[in-house]
Tab-separated table of C-alpha atoms and ligand atoms in Angstrom:
chain	number	residue	atom	x	y	z
A	854	UNK	CA	29.982	16.492	-10.976
A	855	UNK	CA	26.784	15.022	-9.377
A	856	UNK	CA	26.484	13.520	-6.105
A	857	UNK	CA	25.487	10.168	-8.070
A	858	UNK	CA	28.729	10.336	-10.521
A	859	UNK	CA	30.645	10.234	-6.969
A	860	UNK	CA	31.668	6.917	-5.965
A	861	UNK	CA	30.968	7.118	-1.781
A	862	UNK	CA	28.146	9.757	-2.380
A	863	UNK	CA	25.148	8.814	-0.575
A	864	UNK	CA	23.009	8.750	-4.080
A	865	UNK	CA	25.777	6.037	-5.256
A	866	UNK	CA	25.727	3.901	-2.386
A	867	UNK	CA	21.445	3.786	-2.384
A	868	UNK	CA	21.592	2.958	-6.194
A	869	UNK	CA	24.101	0.252	-5.263
A	870	UNK	CA	22.477	-1.343	-2.366
A	871	UNK	CA	18.294	-0.769	-2.956
A	872	UNK	CA	16.026	-2.113	-4.817
A	873	UNK	CA	13.499	0.682	-5.148
A	874	UNK	CA	10.237	0.425	-5.176
A	875	UNK	CA	7.613	1.939	-7.564
A	876	UNK	CA	10.696	4.109	-9.043
A	877	UNK	CA	11.642	4.757	-12.588
A	878	UNK	CA	15.385	3.726	-12.977
A	879	UNK	CA	16.555	5.459	-15.821
A	880	UNK	CA	15.316	8.360	-13.689
A	881	UNK	CA	16.700	7.480	-10.982
A	882	UNK	CA	20.065	7.023	-12.542
A	883	UNK	CA	19.944	9.989	-14.131
A	884	UNK	CA	19.078	12.078	-11.578
A	885	UNK	CA	20.392	10.039	-8.209
A	886	UNK	CA	18.405	9.365	-5.028
A	887	UNK	CA	17.060	12.049	-3.114
A	888	UNK	CA	18.820	10.138	0.258
A	889	UNK	CA	16.739	12.434	3.431
A	890	UNK	CA	18.193	12.780	6.820
A	891	UNK	CA	15.478	14.465	9.086
A	892	UNK	CA	12.218	16.536	8.912
A	893	UNK	CA	10.957	19.269	10.221
A	894	UNK	CA	7.352	19.786	9.746
A	895	UNK	CA	6.047	20.053	6.456
A	896	UNK	CA	9.696	20.054	5.405
A	897	UNK	CA	12.745	17.142	4.219
A	898	UNK	CA	16.214	18.090	4.326
A	899	UNK	CA	18.864	15.446	2.035
A	900	UNK	CA	22.225	14.517	3.528
A	901	UNK	CA	23.465	17.678	1.999
A	902	UNK	CA	20.959	20.191	3.861
A	903	UNK	CA	18.452	20.552	1.166
A	904	UNK	CA	14.809	21.350	2.182
A	905	UNK	CA	12.064	20.179	0.657
A	906	UNK	CA	8.283	20.824	1.050
A	907	UNK	CA	6.867	17.431	0.915
A	908	UNK	CA	3.317	18.060	-0.733
A	909	UNK	CA	3.221	14.292	-0.348
A	910	UNK	CA	3.233	14.034	3.154
A	911	UNK	CA	5.757	11.227	2.724
A	912	UNK	CA	3.500	8.614	0.923
A	913	UNK	CA	0.102	9.877	1.677
A	914	UNK	CA	0.786	8.926	5.435
A	915	UNK	CA	2.896	11.578	7.067
A	916	UNK	CA	0.231	13.823	8.007
A	917	UNK	CA	1.382	15.417	11.327
A	918	UNK	CA	4.076	16.257	9.823
A	919	UNK	CA	7.803	15.238	10.826
A	920	UNK	CA	8.287	16.914	13.870
A	921	UNK	CA	6.060	16.080	15.677
A	922	UNK	CA	6.742	15.116	19.425
A	923	UNK	CA	3.721	13.859	20.828
A	924	UNK	CA	3.674	11.035	18.383
A	925	UNK	CA	7.840	10.572	19.414
A	926	UNK	CA	6.409	10.535	23.099
A	927	UNK	CA	4.040	8.422	22.811
A	928	UNK	CA	6.276	5.429	20.953
A	929	UNK	CA	8.771	6.250	23.761
A	930	UNK	CA	6.515	5.987	26.595
A	931	UNK	CA	5.770	2.342	24.897
A	932	UNK	CA	8.720	1.191	24.535
A	933	UNK	CA	10.209	2.020	27.885
A	934	UNK	CA	6.881	-0.080	28.960
A	935	UNK	CA	6.466	-2.791	26.902
A	936	UNK	CA	8.909	-2.141	23.585
A	937	UNK	CA	6.808	-5.515	21.839
A	938	UNK	CA	4.339	-8.455	21.568
A	939	UNK	CA	1.597	-9.859	19.367
A	940	UNK	CA	-1.382	-11.229	20.306
A	941	UNK	CA	-1.908	-14.661	19.543
A	942	UNK	CA	-3.119	-17.427	22.113
A	943	UNK	CA	-5.295	-14.665	24.641
A	944	UNK	CA	-2.257	-12.678	25.141
A	945	UNK	CA	-2.857	-8.630	23.863
A	946	UNK	CA	-1.177	-5.767	24.239
A	947	UNK	CA	-3.200	-3.132	26.687
A	948	UNK	CA	-2.387	-0.302	24.347
A	949	UNK	CA	-3.985	-3.034	21.416
A	950	UNK	CA	-7.101	-3.239	23.294
A	951	UNK	CA	-7.795	0.346	23.663
A	952	UNK	CA	-7.362	0.705	19.683
A	953	UNK	CA	-9.504	-1.306	19.080
A	954	UNK	CA	-11.964	0.426	21.238
A	955	UNK	CA	-11.760	3.614	19.559
A	956	UNK	CA	-11.627	2.072	16.249
A	957	UNK	CA	-14.973	1.327	16.956
A	958	UNK	CA	-15.452	3.635	18.538
A	959	UNK	CA	-15.324	6.517	15.328
A	960	UNK	CA	-15.964	4.113	12.738
A	961	UNK	CA	-19.363	4.359	11.314
A	962	UNK	CA	-20.430	0.549	12.983
A	963	UNK	CA	-22.440	0.014	16.369
A	964	UNK	CA	-20.420	-2.783	17.099
A	965	UNK	CA	-17.913	-5.037	15.268
A	966	UNK	CA	-14.317	-6.144	15.829
A	967	UNK	CA	-11.127	-5.300	14.708
A	968	UNK	CA	-7.709	-7.346	13.435
A	969	UNK	CA	-4.517	-5.165	13.495
A	970	UNK	CA	-1.687	-5.992	11.271
A	971	UNK	CA	1.218	-3.669	9.747
A	972	UNK	CA	0.006	-2.439	5.431
A	973	UNK	CA	-2.272	-1.771	4.382
A	974	UNK	CA	-1.829	-4.677	1.868
A	975	UNK	CA	-1.469	-7.538	4.756
A	976	UNK	CA	-4.982	-5.252	5.942
A	977	UNK	CA	-6.447	-6.078	2.665
A	978	UNK	CA	-5.491	-10.420	2.800
A	979	UNK	CA	-6.852	-10.432	5.824
A	980	UNK	CA	-10.620	-9.460	4.874
A	981	UNK	CA	-10.386	-11.609	1.940
A	982	UNK	CA	-9.338	-14.430	3.821
A	983	UNK	CA	-12.235	-13.377	6.371
A	984	UNK	CA	-14.632	-13.244	3.704
A	985	UNK	CA	-13.376	-16.965	2.646
A	986	UNK	CA	-13.718	-18.476	5.736
A	987	UNK	CA	-16.855	-17.069	6.919
A	988	UNK	CA	-18.287	-17.736	3.087
A	989	UNK	CA	-16.953	-21.753	3.631
A	990	UNK	CA	-17.915	-22.005	7.318
A	991	UNK	CA	-21.416	-20.859	6.193
A	992	UNK	CA	-21.448	-23.689	3.676
A	993	UNK	CA	-20.721	-21.811	0.665
A	994	UNK	CA	-17.196	-22.835	-0.322
A	995	UNK	CA	-17.348	-21.807	-3.703
A	996	UNK	CA	-18.579	-17.872	-3.032
A	997	UNK	CA	-15.018	-16.449	-3.176
A	998	UNK	CA	-14.294	-14.390	-6.091
A	999	UNK	CA	-13.021	-10.610	-5.654
A	1000	UNK	CA	-14.526	-7.170	-7.561
A	1001	UNK	CA	-12.161	-4.236	-7.790
A	1002	UNK	CA	-11.666	-1.710	-10.122
A	1003	UNK	CA	-9.760	-0.672	-12.723
A	1004	UNK	CA	-7.213	1.833	-12.030
A	1005	UNK	CA	-7.783	0.765	-7.859
A	1006	UNK	CA	-5.091	0.088	-6.167
A	1007	UNK	CA	-5.597	-2.424	-3.021
A	1008	UNK	CA	-1.195	-3.021	-2.143
A	1009	UNK	CA	1.163	-5.435	-3.588
A	1010	UNK	CA	0.809	-8.887	-1.458
A	1011	UNK	CA	-0.065	-11.641	-4.073
A	1012	UNK	CA	-3.838	-11.358	-3.151
A	1013	UNK	CA	-3.537	-7.621	-2.370
A	1014	UNK	CA	-1.895	-7.416	-6.381
A	1015	UNK	CA	-4.316	-8.979	-7.904
A	1016	UNK	CA	-7.056	-6.974	-6.128
A	1017	UNK	CA	-5.035	-4.266	-7.004
A	1018	UNK	CA	-6.621	-2.711	-11.185
A	1019	UNK	CA	-2.954	-1.765	-12.440
A	1020	UNK	CA	-1.578	-2.813	-15.939
A	1021	UNK	CA	2.322	-3.159	-13.794
A	1022	UNK	CA	0.756	-6.722	-12.263
A	1023	UNK	CA	0.573	-8.682	-15.397
A	1024	UNK	CA	4.594	-8.680	-15.167
A	1025	UNK	CA	3.977	-11.419	-12.311
A	1026	UNK	CA	1.302	-12.891	-14.095
A	1027	UNK	CA	-1.435	-11.603	-11.659
A	1028	UNK	CA	-4.341	-11.547	-11.261
A	1029	UNK	CA	-4.543	-14.641	-9.075
A	1030	UNK	CA	-8.231	-16.555	-10.578
A	1031	UNK	CA	-11.140	-14.575	-9.666
A	1032	UNK	CA	-10.182	-11.786	-9.462
A	1033	UNK	CA	-12.614	-9.666	-11.711
A	1034	UNK	CA	-11.193	-5.716	-12.139
A	1035	UNK	CA	-15.004	-3.142	-13.374
A	1036	UNK	CA	-14.743	-0.271	-15.159
A	1037	UNK	CA	-11.963	2.550	-13.559
A	1038	UNK	CA	-15.014	5.124	-12.631
A	1039	UNK	CA	-13.180	8.203	-14.452
A	1040	UNK	CA	-15.845	10.249	-15.776
A	1041	UNK	CA	-13.398	12.706	-17.992
A	1042	UNK	CA	-10.901	10.218	-19.692
A	1043	UNK	CA	-14.223	7.345	-19.834
A	1044	UNK	CA	-17.542	8.908	-20.086
A	1045	UNK	CA	-18.937	8.662	-23.708
A	1046	UNK	CA	-19.516	11.536	-25.008
A	1047	UNK	CA	-22.893	13.803	-24.609
A	1048	UNK	CA	-23.141	11.063	-21.443
A	1049	UNK	CA	-23.922	12.904	-18.347
A	1050	UNK	CA	-22.044	12.195	-14.753
A	1051	UNK	CA	-25.215	10.372	-13.374
A	1052	UNK	CA	-25.439	8.300	-17.012
A	1053	UNK	CA	-22.211	7.313	-16.300
A	1054	UNK	CA	-22.595	5.932	-12.891
A	1055	UNK	CA	-25.663	4.340	-14.133
A	1056	UNK	CA	-23.664	2.561	-16.520
A	1057	UNK	CA	-21.086	1.724	-14.276
A	1058	UNK	CA	-23.288	0.185	-11.754
A	1059	UNK	CA	-25.350	-1.577	-15.162
A	1060	UNK	CA	-21.816	-3.026	-15.491
A	1061	UNK	CA	-22.001	-4.178	-12.452
A	1062	UNK	CA	-24.964	-5.992	-12.082
A	1063	UNK	CA	-23.991	-8.008	-15.063
A	1064	UNK	CA	-20.779	-9.240	-14.021
A	1065	UNK	CA	-22.926	-10.409	-10.730
A	1066	UNK	CA	-25.544	-12.147	-13.177
A	1067	UNK	CA	-22.593	-13.473	-16.090
A	1068	UNK	CA	-20.522	-14.688	-12.498
A	1069	UNK	CA	-23.545	-15.733	-10.459
A	1070	UNK	CA	-24.186	-13.677	-7.053
A	1071	UNK	CA	-23.854	-17.098	-5.201
A	1072	UNK	CA	-19.684	-17.049	-6.790
A	1073	UNK	CA	-18.992	-13.645	-5.131
A	1074	UNK	CA	-17.312	-12.906	-2.186
A	1075	UNK	CA	-17.234	-9.306	-1.522
A	1076	UNK	CA	-16.815	-5.658	-3.839
A	1077	UNK	CA	-13.892	-3.286	-2.434
A	1078	UNK	CA	-13.391	-0.341	-3.262
A	1079	UNK	CA	-11.675	3.349	-2.561
A	1080	UNK	CA	-13.905	5.928	-1.955
A	1081	UNK	CA	-11.261	8.187	-3.666
A	1082	UNK	CA	-9.477	6.457	-6.091
A	1083	UNK	CA	-5.943	6.910	-4.662
A	1084	UNK	CA	-2.975	5.915	-6.623
A	1085	UNK	CA	-5.748	5.590	-9.527
A	1086	UNK	CA	-4.579	9.093	-9.761
A	1087	UNK	CA	-7.063	10.157	-6.917
A	1088	UNK	CA	-10.395	10.166	-8.750
A	1089	UNK	CA	-13.424	11.039	-7.100
A	1090	UNK	CA	-16.121	9.432	-7.356
A	1091	UNK	CA	-19.027	10.085	-10.477
A	1092	UNK	CA	-21.714	11.745	-8.643
A	1093	UNK	CA	-24.684	9.385	-7.420
A	1094	UNK	CA	-22.166	6.324	-7.994
A	1095	UNK	CA	-22.095	4.812	-4.549
A	1096	UNK	CA	-25.768	4.945	-3.740
A	1097	UNK	CA	-26.739	2.812	-6.792
A	1098	UNK	CA	-23.483	0.346	-6.370
A	1099	UNK	CA	-24.578	-0.252	-2.441
A	1100	UNK	CA	-28.234	-0.621	-3.665
A	1101	UNK	CA	-27.086	-3.110	-6.179
A	1102	UNK	CA	-24.230	-4.815	-3.274
A	1103	UNK	CA	-27.192	-5.080	-1.219
A	1104	UNK	CA	-29.571	-6.465	-2.841
A	1105	UNK	CA	-27.126	-9.689	-4.413
A	1106	UNK	CA	-26.084	-9.195	-0.166
A	1107	UNK	CA	-22.322	-9.363	-1.526
A	1108	UNK	CA	-20.287	-7.451	1.684
A	1109	UNK	CA	-18.843	-3.756	0.484
A	1110	UNK	CA	-15.527	-3.406	1.589
A	1111	UNK	CA	-14.215	0.638	1.856
A	1112	UNK	CA	-10.515	0.767	1.475
A	1113	UNK	CA	-9.912	3.571	3.315
A	1114	UNK	CA	-6.310	3.341	3.887
A	1115	UNK	CA	-5.738	6.988	1.840
A	1116	UNK	CA	-9.129	8.566	2.178
A	1117	UNK	CA	-9.705	7.588	6.471
A	1118	UNK	CA	-8.792	9.746	9.082
A	1119	UNK	CA	-9.250	13.074	7.387
A	1120	UNK	CA	-8.157	13.259	3.922
A	1121	UNK	CA	-11.697	13.858	2.275
A	1122	UNK	CA	-12.170	16.320	5.267
A	1123	UNK	CA	-14.605	14.134	7.167
A	1124	UNK	CA	-13.235	10.839	9.678
A	1125	UNK	CA	-13.567	8.551	6.664
A	1126	UNK	CA	-14.143	8.739	3.276
A	1127	UNK	CA	-17.359	7.264	3.034
A	1128	UNK	CA	-18.664	9.656	4.866
A	1129	UNK	CA	-17.551	12.549	2.298
A	1130	UNK	CA	-19.568	10.493	-0.621
A	1131	UNK	CA	-22.597	8.818	1.912
A	1132	UNK	CA	-21.937	5.394	1.972
A	1133	UNK	CA	-22.069	2.924	5.052
A	1134	UNK	CA	-19.507	0.054	3.860
A	1135	UNK	CA	-19.603	-3.888	6.145
A	1136	UNK	CA	-16.139	-3.309	6.859
A	1137	UNK	CA	-13.729	-0.956	6.688
A	1138	UNK	CA	-9.711	-1.334	5.860
A	1139	UNK	CA	-7.357	1.615	7.489
A	1140	UNK	CA	-3.537	2.028	7.204
A	1141	UNK	CA	-1.653	5.050	6.565
A	1142	UNK	CA	-3.291	7.916	8.313
A	1143	UNK	CA	-3.575	5.884	11.055
A	1144	UNK	CA	-0.419	5.981	12.349
A	1145	UNK	CA	0.372	10.219	10.700
A	1146	UNK	CA	3.109	7.808	9.152
A	1147	UNK	CA	5.030	6.938	12.409
A	1148	UNK	CA	5.095	3.724	12.678
A	1149	UNK	CA	3.583	0.801	10.210
A	1150	UNK	CA	0.181	-0.359	11.490
A	1151	UNK	CA	-3.048	-1.150	9.435
A	1152	UNK	CA	-6.151	-2.415	10.925
A	1153	UNK	CA	-9.539	-4.341	9.303
A	1154	UNK	CA	-12.533	-2.895	10.832
A	1155	UNK	CA	-15.458	-4.988	10.421
A	1156	UNK	CA	-19.013	-4.167	11.111
A	1157	UNK	CA	-21.364	-5.570	12.732
A	1158	UNK	CA	-22.765	-8.289	11.053
A	1159	UNK	CA	-18.946	-9.207	9.431
A	1160	UNK	CA	-18.299	-9.806	12.762
A	1161	UNK	CA	-20.284	-11.915	13.776
A	1162	UNK	CA	-19.836	-14.108	10.882
A	1163	UNK	CA	-16.323	-13.861	11.263
A	1164	UNK	CA	-16.492	-15.236	14.824
A	1165	UNK	CA	-18.822	-17.890	14.091
A	1166	UNK	CA	-16.784	-19.239	11.654
A	1167	UNK	CA	-13.571	-18.968	13.761
A	1168	UNK	CA	-15.486	-20.969	16.859
A	1169	UNK	CA	-16.304	-23.663	14.022
A	1170	UNK	CA	-12.776	-23.709	13.955
A	1171	UNK	CA	-11.779	-23.646	17.062
A	1172	UNK	CA	-10.135	-20.144	16.471
A	1173	UNK	CA	-9.420	-17.137	14.101
A	1174	UNK	CA	-6.398	-19.654	12.180
A	1175	UNK	CA	-4.310	-15.830	11.198
A	1176	UNK	CA	-2.225	-13.668	12.435
A	1177	UNK	CA	1.246	-11.681	11.748
A	1178	UNK	CA	3.666	-11.492	14.379
A	1179	UNK	CA	3.703	-7.848	14.822
A	1180	UNK	CA	-0.437	-7.712	15.116
A	1181	UNK	CA	-1.289	-5.390	17.694
A	1182	UNK	CA	2.567	-4.230	18.279
A	1183	UNK	CA	2.364	-2.413	21.711
A	1184	UNK	CA	3.880	0.531	19.951
A	1185	UNK	CA	2.151	1.034	16.989
A	1186	UNK	CA	-1.065	0.835	18.915
A	1187	UNK	CA	-0.315	3.602	21.594
A	1188	UNK	CA	1.397	5.472	18.488
A	1189	UNK	CA	-2.472	5.739	16.381
A	1190	UNK	CA	-4.053	6.395	19.820
A	1191	UNK	CA	-1.730	9.796	19.971
A	1192	UNK	CA	-2.441	10.131	16.007
A	1193	UNK	CA	-6.200	9.972	15.850
A	1194	UNK	CA	-6.225	11.893	18.756
A	1195	UNK	CA	-4.015	14.673	17.121
A	1196	UNK	CA	-6.371	14.351	14.301
A	1197	UNK	CA	-9.561	14.148	15.666
A	1198	UNK	CA	-9.345	16.488	18.208
A	1199	UNK	CA	-5.787	18.007	18.159
A	1200	UNK	CA	-6.621	20.714	14.981
A	1201	UNK	CA	-5.941	18.168	12.280
A	1202	UNK	CA	-8.640	17.820	10.379
A	1203	UNK	CA	-10.148	21.253	11.811
A	1204	UNK	CA	-6.668	22.549	9.348
A	1205	UNK	CA	-7.999	20.249	6.606
A	1206	UNK	CA	-11.595	21.666	6.955
A	1207	UNK	CA	-10.518	25.030	7.125
A	1208	UNK	CA	-7.534	24.891	4.313
A	1209	UNK	CA	-9.567	22.763	1.721
A	1210	UNK	CA	-11.168	25.603	0.345
A	1211	UNK	CA	-8.184	27.332	-0.800
A	1212	UNK	CA	-6.905	24.097	-1.615
A	1213	UNK	CA	-9.418	23.447	-4.255
A	1214	UNK	CA	-9.334	27.613	-5.353
A	1215	UNK	CA	-5.455	27.160	-5.772
A	1216	UNK	CA	-5.623	23.636	-7.718
A	1217	UNK	CA	-8.761	25.094	-9.631
A	1218	UNK	CA	-6.996	28.067	-11.395
A	1219	UNK	CA	-5.129	25.332	-13.330
A	1220	UNK	CA	-7.558	24.953	-15.039
A	1221	UNK	CA	-7.103	27.194	-17.295
A	1222	UNK	CA	-3.333	26.794	-17.987
A	1223	UNK	CA	-2.816	24.967	-21.720
A	1224	UNK	CA	-1.244	21.591	-20.786
A	1225	UNK	CA	-3.937	20.872	-17.599
A	1226	UNK	CA	-7.020	19.375	-18.972
A	1227	UNK	CA	-8.528	18.063	-15.432
A	1228	UNK	CA	-8.323	18.990	-12.319
A	1229	UNK	CA	-8.899	17.099	-10.108
A	1230	UNK	CA	-9.487	17.375	-5.745
A	1231	UNK	CA	-11.135	15.753	-2.936
A	1232	UNK	CA	-10.694	17.539	0.280
A	1233	UNK	CA	-6.671	17.456	0.865
A	1234	UNK	CA	-5.875	15.912	-1.924
A	1235	UNK	CA	-5.620	16.951	-5.586
A	1236	UNK	CA	-4.424	15.909	-8.873
A	1237	UNK	CA	-3.239	17.914	-11.640
A	1238	UNK	CA	-3.526	15.907	-15.428
A	1239	UNK	CA	-1.702	17.093	-18.079
A	1240	UNK	CA	-2.172	16.842	-21.688
A	1241	UNK	CA	-0.966	17.931	-25.375
A	1242	UNK	CA	-3.444	19.488	-26.837
A	1243	UNK	CA	-6.839	20.763	-24.344
A	1244	UNK	CA	-9.153	20.418	-27.171
A	1245	UNK	CA	-8.503	16.803	-28.265
A	1246	UNK	CA	-7.311	15.318	-24.597
A	1247	UNK	CA	-4.631	13.660	-26.292
A	1248	UNK	CA	-1.742	13.149	-23.559
A	1249	UNK	CA	2.334	14.075	-23.948
A	1250	UNK	CA	3.964	11.051	-25.942
A	1251	UNK	CA	5.038	8.387	-23.404
A	1252	UNK	CA	8.561	9.203	-23.652
A	1253	UNK	CA	8.165	12.448	-22.676
A	1254	UNK	CA	7.501	11.299	-19.129
A	1255	UNK	CA	5.847	14.555	-18.779
A	1256	UNK	CA	4.632	14.193	-14.970
A	1257	UNK	CA	8.072	12.836	-14.137
A	1258	UNK	CA	9.626	16.019	-15.868
A	1259	UNK	CA	7.553	17.994	-13.219
A	1260	UNK	CA	7.986	16.495	-9.949
A	1261	UNK	CA	11.930	16.715	-11.003
A	1262	UNK	CA	11.571	20.706	-12.221
A	1263	UNK	CA	9.648	20.734	-8.820
A	1264	UNK	CA	11.982	18.934	-6.626
A	1265	UNK	CA	14.682	21.043	-8.125
A	1266	UNK	CA	12.862	24.046	-6.413
A	1267	UNK	CA	12.258	21.981	-3.679
A	1268	UNK	CA	9.040	21.074	-3.739
A	1269	UNK	CA	7.971	17.293	-4.035
A	1270	UNK	CA	5.261	16.075	-6.066
A	1271	UNK	CA	3.877	12.979	-6.931
A	1272	UNK	CA	4.244	11.707	-11.127
A	1273	UNK	CA	1.249	9.375	-11.637
A	1274	UNK	CA	1.039	8.695	-15.027
A	1275	UNK	CA	-0.437	12.053	-17.126
A	1276	UNK	CA	-0.995	13.848	-13.777
A	1277	UNK	CA	0.497	15.583	-10.581
A	1278	UNK	CA	-0.047	13.939	-6.587
A	1279	UNK	CA	-0.520	16.623	-4.171
A	1280	UNK	CA	-1.621	15.325	-0.714
A	1281	UNK	CA	0.020	17.451	1.535
A	1282	UNK	CA	0.167	17.372	5.500
A	1283	UNK	CA	-2.399	18.549	7.459
A	1284	UNK	CA	-0.486	20.869	9.453
A	1285	UNK	CA	0.211	22.784	6.825
A	1286	UNK	CA	0.082	26.686	7.044
A	1287	UNK	CA	-1.247	28.989	4.799
A	1288	UNK	CA	2.235	30.306	4.219
A	1289	UNK	CA	3.269	27.011	3.226
A	1290	UNK	CA	0.282	26.276	0.960
A	1291	UNK	CA	1.615	29.400	-0.954
A	1292	UNK	CA	4.885	28.212	-0.978
A	1293	UNK	CA	3.284	24.950	-2.348
A	1294	UNK	CA	1.684	26.713	-5.543
A	1295	UNK	CA	4.294	29.140	-6.170
A	1296	UNK	CA	6.785	26.269	-6.528
A	1297	UNK	CA	4.335	23.967	-8.295
A	1298	UNK	CA	3.738	26.853	-10.704
A	1299	UNK	CA	6.987	27.828	-11.653
A	1300	UNK	CA	8.116	23.805	-11.489
A	1301	UNK	CA	5.160	23.363	-14.225
A	1302	UNK	CA	6.497	26.120	-16.621
A	1303	UNK	CA	10.373	24.848	-16.465
A	1304	UNK	CA	9.216	21.751	-17.434
A	1305	UNK	CA	7.279	23.047	-20.187
A	1306	UNK	CA	9.657	25.579	-20.828
A	1307	UNK	CA	11.968	22.257	-21.837
A	1308	UNK	CA	10.295	20.925	-24.370
A	1309	UNK	CA	8.261	21.712	-27.704
A	1310	UNK	CA	4.741	22.723	-26.646
B	1714	LIG	C1	-1.386	2.360	0.236
B	1714	LIG	C2	-2.357	1.754	0.150
B	1714	LIG	C3	-2.921	-0.463	0.093
B	1714	LIG	C4	-1.462	-0.527	0.591
B	1714	LIG	O1	-0.189	-0.532	1.862
B	1714	LIG	P1	1.204	-0.867	2.486
B	1714	LIG	O2	1.262	-0.493	3.801
B	1714	LIG	O3	1.354	-0.334	1.194
B	1714	LIG	O4	0.770	-2.154	1.865
B	1714	LIG	C5	-3.753	-0.528	0.004
B	1714	LIG	N1	-4.346	-0.010	-0.090
B	1714	LIG	C6	-4.345	1.893	-0.680
B	1714	LIG	C7	-5.762	2.134	-0.706
B	1714	LIG	C8	-3.882	1.964	-0.416
B	1714	LIG	O5	-3.276	3.389	-0.750
């Protein structure tokens, strides 16, 4: 009998009392939850001692793996010094001061300001409120609209979900008014026949210009973009895209905000995704890797211009009227300082650079596979897009849940990867060894064949 069918198993208990975020309920009830007990390096172990190589670094973020003692000790030390505090009323933990300095130092900005909170969603909400606050103070209260892209993911709170370009948000009656989604910048899927990648980028840039003209530049507060769409399926920007987009935004004086929650701190092989793709944003949103996933923390990093604007607006109302109880939590800040040091100086980023060519090569070996339509890679993340027919690029019937089948087959072989639409997503931890990279791809190949052999192809 399966664990999930035994009344008091961890699996049955997990289902009884948990509202699972973003989980296919039919698959959950059939397979049961994987209830995890501990982790070590890139591996996690469930309550039955089964071992999984986590090729998704938790949810993109556990990039230092699961048993990093430097991170655990940074947290323990800070729990003993000052276990919690806020940043309201002019009081602030020393670690939050140090983290603010560090984030400006490693940012593309000469000077700026940092606001800390606990999640990417909160950080995006905060950024939108900062734009609204500054515009209102400057006499442009109608300059409120937010531009994002279809397929973009910015979080789940009401504003962040409104920014997110995913169909499931309609179930909540979202987006809110004034959140406008531009076309998804996925060349392979959305290019017109014969259109080059540059022409595709040009068409998307023209669309941006048209939308700005249609809505009126004076009504638009900002444009938010992930350098590489992450939860949209690891979609790197088409050639020339950000150069064209940044020029248009700058012409209309619309701030460009880089949502670096996934890309930031090394995922693309540089500190920031905007560095990898050659553009300079006006602000950066960071989370996930910021603490290597060891503590919930996020940062809004404002470049000089936005920092000055929010400062002036705050002085106008005597304060910046926004903040969370956990803003600048000292343990999160201490962990982040350690995590940033590990990534930049402790070998994590250099290992990403070292392994990326191999990762890229192993990913592209799947290009020849009869059911892989597109292979996408950006630094140390990638996606395999499955198709029923390579010629016509026709998808598998959705009821087959092809990517879920593959992820399930991989899990049965001890590999965690993520199904996302018709794609399988990989974003391994930065500490991976050569042998573990081989293990990952060997298990993935076997998992894909297991899943395909279970259906008629
Ligand atoms: C995960 C993610 C978010 C949301 O972060 P949470 O901490 O889950 O709220 C925002 N933007 C991007 C690009 C993300 O990947």
